[in-house]
Coordinates of C-alpha atoms and ligand atoms in Angstrom, one line a residue:
M129 CA 28.3 8.8 -14.5
Q130 CA 26.4 11.2 -16.7
C131 CA 22.6 11.7 -16.8
T132 CA 21.3 9.9 -20.0
K133 CA 18.8 12.7 -20.5
C134 CA 20.5 16.0 -19.7
K135 CA 24.2 15.1 -19.3
K136 CA 24.5 16.5 -15.8
E137 CA 26.0 14.3 -13.0
A138 CA 23.7 11.3 -12.6
V139 CA 22.8 10.0 -9.1
I140 CA 20.9 6.8 -9.9
N141 CA 21.3 4.0 -12.4
L142 CA 18.3 1.9 -13.4
R143 CA 19.6 -1.5 -14.3
Y144 CA 16.4 -2.8 -16.0
N145 CA 16.6 -0.2 -18.8
G146 CA 20.2 1.2 -18.5
L147 CA 19.1 4.8 -17.7
N148 CA 21.4 7.0 -15.6
L149 CA 19.5 9.9 -14.1
C150 CA 20.2 13.1 -12.2
N151 CA 17.8 14.2 -9.4
A152 CA 15.6 16.4 -11.6
C153 CA 15.4 13.8 -14.5
F154 CA 14.7 11.0 -12.0
V155 CA 11.8 12.9 -10.4
E156 CA 10.4 13.6 -13.9
Y157 CA 10.8 10.0 -14.9
F158 CA 9.3 8.7 -11.6
E159 CA 6.2 11.0 -11.7
K160 CA 5.6 10.4 -15.4
R161 CA 5.2 6.6 -14.7
A162 CA 2.8 7.2 -11.8
R163 CA 0.7 9.6 -13.9
A164 CA 0.6 6.9 -16.7
T165 CA -0.5 4.3 -14.1
I166 CA -3.3 6.5 -12.9
R167 CA -4.4 7.0 -16.5
N168 CA -4.0 3.4 -17.7
F169 CA -6.0 1.9 -14.8
N170 CA -8.6 4.7 -14.8
M171 CA -7.9 5.4 -11.1
L172 CA -9.2 9.0 -10.9
N173 CA -12.0 11.1 -12.3
I174 CA -12.5 14.9 -12.2
G175 CA -14.1 15.9 -8.9
D176 CA -12.7 12.9 -7.0
K177 CA -12.0 13.5 -3.3
I178 CA -9.0 11.3 -2.4
A179 CA -8.1 10.1 1.1
V180 CA -4.5 9.1 1.2
G181 CA -3.5 6.5 3.8
L182 CA -0.4 8.0 5.5
S183 CA 1.6 5.7 7.8
G184 CA 4.7 8.0 8.0
G185 CA 6.9 5.6 6.1
K186 CA 8.7 6.3 2.8
D187 CA 6.0 4.9 0.5
S188 CA 3.0 6.7 1.9
S189 CA 4.9 10.0 2.4
S190 CA 6.0 9.8 -1.3
L191 CA 2.5 9.0 -2.4
L192 CA 1.1 12.1 -0.6
Y193 CA 3.8 14.3 -2.1
F194 CA 3.1 13.0 -5.6
L195 CA -0.7 13.2 -5.3
K196 CA -0.6 16.7 -3.9
N197 CA 1.2 18.0 -7.0
F198 CA -0.9 15.8 -9.3
S199 CA -4.3 17.0 -7.9
E200 CA -3.3 20.6 -7.9
K201 CA -3.2 20.5 -11.7
R202 CA -6.5 18.6 -11.9
R203 CA -9.8 19.1 -10.3
T204 CA -9.4 16.6 -7.5
K205 CA -9.3 17.2 -3.7
I206 CA -7.0 15.4 -1.3
L207 CA -6.6 14.8 2.4
A208 CA -4.4 12.5 4.5
M209 CA -5.6 9.9 6.9
T210 CA -3.4 8.2 9.6
I211 CA -4.4 5.3 11.7
D212 CA -2.4 5.3 15.0
V213 CA -2.3 1.6 15.8
G214 CA -0.6 2.2 19.1
I215 CA 3.0 1.0 19.0
N216 CA 4.6 2.4 22.1
D217 CA 8.2 2.7 21.0
E218 CA 10.7 4.6 18.8
Y219 CA 9.2 3.3 15.6
G220 CA 5.6 4.2 16.7
S221 CA 6.5 7.7 17.8
S222 CA 8.8 8.5 14.8
T223 CA 6.4 7.3 12.1
L224 CA 3.5 9.2 13.8
N225 CA 5.7 12.3 14.0
N226 CA 6.6 11.9 10.3
T227 CA 2.9 12.0 9.3
K228 CA 2.4 15.3 11.1
E229 CA 5.6 16.8 9.6
V230 CA 4.7 15.7 6.1
C231 CA 1.2 17.2 6.3
Q232 CA 2.4 20.4 7.8
K233 CA 5.1 20.8 5.1
L234 CA 2.7 20.1 2.3
G235 CA -0.2 22.0 3.8
I236 CA -2.6 19.0 3.7
E237 CA -5.7 18.4 5.9
H238 CA -4.7 15.6 8.2
H239 CA -7.0 13.2 10.1
I240 CA -5.6 10.9 12.8
Y241 CA -7.7 8.0 14.2
S242 CA -6.5 5.5 16.8
F243 CA -7.1 1.8 17.3
K244 CA -7.7 2.5 20.9
D245 CA -10.6 4.9 20.1
E246 CA -12.0 2.9 17.2
I247 CA -11.8 -0.7 18.3
G248 CA -10.9 -0.4 22.0
M249 CA -7.4 -1.9 21.8
T250 CA -3.9 -0.8 20.7
I251 CA -1.8 -3.2 18.6
D252 CA 0.5 -3.6 21.6
E253 CA -2.5 -4.9 23.6
I254 CA -3.6 -7.1 20.7
H255 CA -0.1 -8.5 20.5
L256 CA -0.2 -9.4 24.2
K257 CA -3.6 -11.0 23.8
I258 CA -2.9 -13.2 20.7
C259 CA 0.5 -14.3 22.2
N260 CA -1.3 -15.7 25.2
N261 CA -3.9 -17.8 23.4
K262 CA -4.2 -20.3 20.6
F263 CA -3.4 -17.8 17.8
G264 CA 0.3 -18.1 18.6
G265 CA 3.1 -15.6 18.3
S266 CA 3.3 -12.3 16.5
E267 CA 3.1 -14.0 13.0
G268 CA -0.6 -13.2 12.7
L269 CA -0.3 -9.7 14.0
C270 CA 0.3 -8.1 10.6
T271 CA -3.1 -9.5 9.5
Y272 CA -4.8 -7.9 12.5
C273 CA -3.0 -4.6 11.8
G274 CA -3.7 -4.6 8.1
V275 CA -7.3 -5.8 8.1
L276 CA -8.5 -3.6 11.0
R277 CA -6.6 -0.5 9.7
R278 CA -8.2 -1.0 6.2
D279 CA -11.6 -1.2 7.8
I280 CA -11.2 2.0 9.8
M281 CA -9.8 3.8 6.8
N282 CA -12.7 2.8 4.7
K283 CA -15.3 3.8 7.3
K284 CA -13.6 7.2 8.0
A285 CA -13.0 8.0 4.3
K286 CA -16.7 7.5 3.7
E287 CA -17.6 9.7 6.6
L288 CA -15.4 12.5 5.2
G289 CA -17.1 12.2 1.8
C290 CA -14.2 10.8 -0.1
S291 CA -14.7 8.9 -3.3
K292 CA -11.3 7.2 -3.5
L293 CA -8.8 5.8 -1.0
A294 CA -5.2 5.9 -2.1
I295 CA -2.8 3.2 -0.9
A296 CA 1.0 3.4 -1.2
H297 CA 1.6 -0.2 -2.4
N298 CA 4.7 -0.4 -4.6
L299 CA 5.6 -2.8 -7.4
E300 CA 7.3 -5.3 -5.0
D301 CA 4.3 -5.3 -2.6
E302 CA 2.0 -6.2 -5.5
D303 CA 4.4 -8.9 -6.8
Q304 CA 4.8 -10.4 -3.4
A305 CA 1.1 -10.7 -2.8
F306 CA 0.6 -12.2 -6.3
L307 CA 3.4 -14.8 -5.8
M308 CA 2.0 -15.7 -2.3
N309 CA -1.4 -16.4 -3.9
I310 CA 0.1 -18.5 -6.6
V311 CA 2.1 -20.6 -4.1
R312 CA -1.0 -21.1 -1.9
G313 CA -3.1 -22.0 -5.0
D314 CA -5.4 -19.2 -4.0
I315 CA -6.5 -18.2 -7.5
E316 CA -9.7 -16.5 -6.3
R317 CA -7.7 -14.0 -4.3
I318 CA -5.8 -12.8 -7.3
I319 CA -9.0 -11.1 -8.4
W320 CA -10.6 -10.9 -5.0
G321 CA -8.3 -8.3 -3.6
S322 CA -8.3 -6.2 -6.7
S323 CA -10.4 -3.2 -7.3
L324 CA -12.0 -5.1 -10.2
I325 CA -14.8 -6.4 -8.0
K326 CA -17.2 -3.6 -7.2
D327 CA -18.6 -3.5 -3.7
A328 CA -20.9 -0.7 -2.9
K329 CA -19.8 -0.6 0.8
M330 CA -16.1 -0.2 0.0
I331 CA -14.6 3.0 -1.3
P332 CA -12.5 2.1 -4.4
R333 CA -8.9 1.8 -3.5
I334 CA -6.3 3.1 -5.9
K335 CA -2.6 2.4 -6.0
P336 CA -0.7 4.9 -8.2
F337 CA 2.7 3.3 -7.3
I338 CA 2.0 -0.3 -8.2
K339 CA 4.4 0.1 -11.1
S340 CA 7.1 1.9 -9.1
P341 CA 10.0 -0.3 -7.7
E342 CA 10.5 0.0 -4.0
D343 CA 14.1 1.4 -4.2
E344 CA 12.9 4.2 -6.5
V345 CA 10.1 5.1 -4.1
K346 CA 12.7 5.3 -1.4
F347 CA 14.9 7.5 -3.6
Y348 CA 12.0 9.8 -4.3
A349 CA 11.2 10.0 -0.6
K350 CA 14.8 11.0 0.2
I351 CA 14.8 13.7 -2.4
N352 CA 11.5 15.2 -1.2
F353 CA 11.9 14.7 2.5
P354 CA 15.6 14.9 3.2
E355 CA 14.9 15.9 6.8
L356 CA 12.9 12.9 7.7
N357 CA 14.0 9.5 9.0
F358 CA 12.4 6.6 7.3
E359 CA 14.8 3.9 8.6
H360 CA 12.8 2.7 11.7
I361 CA 11.4 -0.8 11.3
C362 CA 8.2 -2.1 12.8
P363 CA 9.1 -4.1 15.9
Y364 CA 6.4 -6.7 15.1
R365 CA 7.7 -7.3 11.5
K366 CA 8.7 -10.9 11.9
D367 CA 6.6 -12.5 9.3
A368 CA 9.1 -15.1 8.0
Y369 CA 6.7 -16.4 5.3
R370 CA 6.3 -13.0 3.7
K371 CA 10.0 -12.3 4.0
T372 CA 10.9 -15.4 2.1
F373 CA 8.9 -14.1 -0.9
K374 CA 10.6 -10.7 -0.6
D375 CA 14.0 -12.4 -0.6
I376 CA 13.1 -14.5 -3.7
L377 CA 11.9 -11.4 -5.6
N378 CA 15.1 -9.5 -4.7
L379 CA 17.2 -12.4 -5.9
L380 CA 15.4 -12.6 -9.1
N381 CA 15.7 -8.9 -9.7
E382 CA 19.4 -8.9 -8.9
K383 CA 20.1 -11.7 -11.4
Y384 CA 17.5 -10.7 -14.0
P385 CA 16.8 -7.0 -13.8
G386 CA 13.2 -6.1 -14.8
S387 CA 11.7 -9.4 -13.4
N388 CA 9.6 -7.3 -11.1
F389 CA 7.9 -5.6 -14.0
Q390 CA 7.4 -8.9 -15.8
I391 CA 5.7 -10.5 -12.8
F392 CA 3.4 -7.5 -12.6
E393 CA 2.4 -7.9 -16.2
S394 CA 1.7 -11.6 -15.7
N395 CA -0.4 -10.8 -12.7
N396 CA -2.4 -8.3 -14.8
K397 CA -2.9 -10.6 -17.7
L398 CA -4.1 -13.4 -15.4
K399 CA -6.4 -11.0 -13.6
N400 CA -8.1 -10.0 -16.8
L401 CA -8.4 -13.6 -18.0
L402 CA -9.8 -14.8 -14.7
L403 CA -12.4 -12.1 -14.7
K404 CA -13.6 -13.1 -18.1
D405 CA -13.6 -16.9 -17.5
Y406 CA -13.9 -17.5 -13.9
K407 CA -17.2 -17.3 -12.2
I408 CA -16.4 -16.0 -8.7
K409 CA -17.7 -18.7 -6.4
G410 CA -19.1 -17.9 -3.0
V411 CA -19.6 -14.2 -2.9
H412 CA -21.5 -13.7 0.3
F413 CA -22.3 -10.9 2.7
C414 CA -21.0 -11.0 6.2
K415 CA -23.6 -12.1 8.7
T416 CA -22.3 -9.6 11.3
C417 CA -21.5 -6.4 9.4
G418 CA -22.8 -6.9 5.9
N419 CA -19.5 -6.5 4.2
L420 CA -18.7 -8.5 1.0
C421 CA -16.8 -11.6 2.0
S422 CA -16.0 -15.1 0.9
G423 CA -17.3 -17.1 3.9
E424 CA -19.9 -16.7 6.5
I425 CA -18.4 -13.7 8.3
C426 CA -15.7 -11.3 7.0
K427 CA -12.1 -11.2 8.1
R428 CA -12.6 -8.0 10.1
C429 CA -15.4 -9.6 12.1
E430 CA -13.5 -12.8 12.6
L431 CA -10.6 -10.9 14.0
L432 CA -12.7 -8.7 16.3
K433 CA -14.5 -11.9 17.6
N434 CA -11.1 -13.5 18.3
L435 CA -10.4 -10.5 20.5
N436 CA -13.8 -10.6 22.1
L437 CA -14.5 -7.0 20.9
I438 CA -17.8 -7.9 19.2
Ligands
ZN685 ZN1 19.3 14.9 -16.0
ZN686 ZN1 -18.1 -8.5 8.9

């Protein structure tokens, strides 16, 4: 297999457009798309200070690598932020270790905050607690982890004077969330979660990899961090509902390459239409913390109340 661009030995084939690429041409192709995504969605301005959420997985390590090179050529500053949620096993220690190695290798300022210090409980402790009460098994745990992590990152990024928070969502993450909202009939959430709604208390979140397929992000991670292990899987990752959507998307892509990009475009078109025509109902401010939310109290406060932490 020959590289379509330079005729060297190709190492990857992109089924949706027929390109065969060597390492160097793949990196160029991958980064060009991420740069275009930043430009097309107006994600960054000169002088921005970016906090990059770094979990130690393939996606966030790749994002930090890309944004470091990107910001060196522009007048933006960058730092990495890790939330140690407190998973006491091989996965927990290896991902945390990855974050340290990545930052050391790239020479990036690194801030680590823990669930234990910030909210008083590790995710292991939250797991024990929600398994023993009405909230059931570990299915809801990803919500606790995601919502509380996001809240701490927002607060800390603000304290550090950052103007943007970069999140390593890839194309499939975005498609999956979109399809889930469609199936639930939750049309508000299609625009709700997007950065299109301005909230003064939230630092704008940017996602430079939303047009990058997961397997390409993985390939990019392997090229740039060959020494790191990204294979560990979170022990709590048992969300069958989410997994079903992931499987459906994979099946679609296998049969009809490029479906992931088409779903993304539909999502975008719908977002823009909804913003024009749809009056967002029920924008409130949380009674407890003042965050923008859709009900009486925000999700963060609801979860912390469940845990008797506020
Ligand atoms: Zn090439
Ligand atoms: Zn709240």
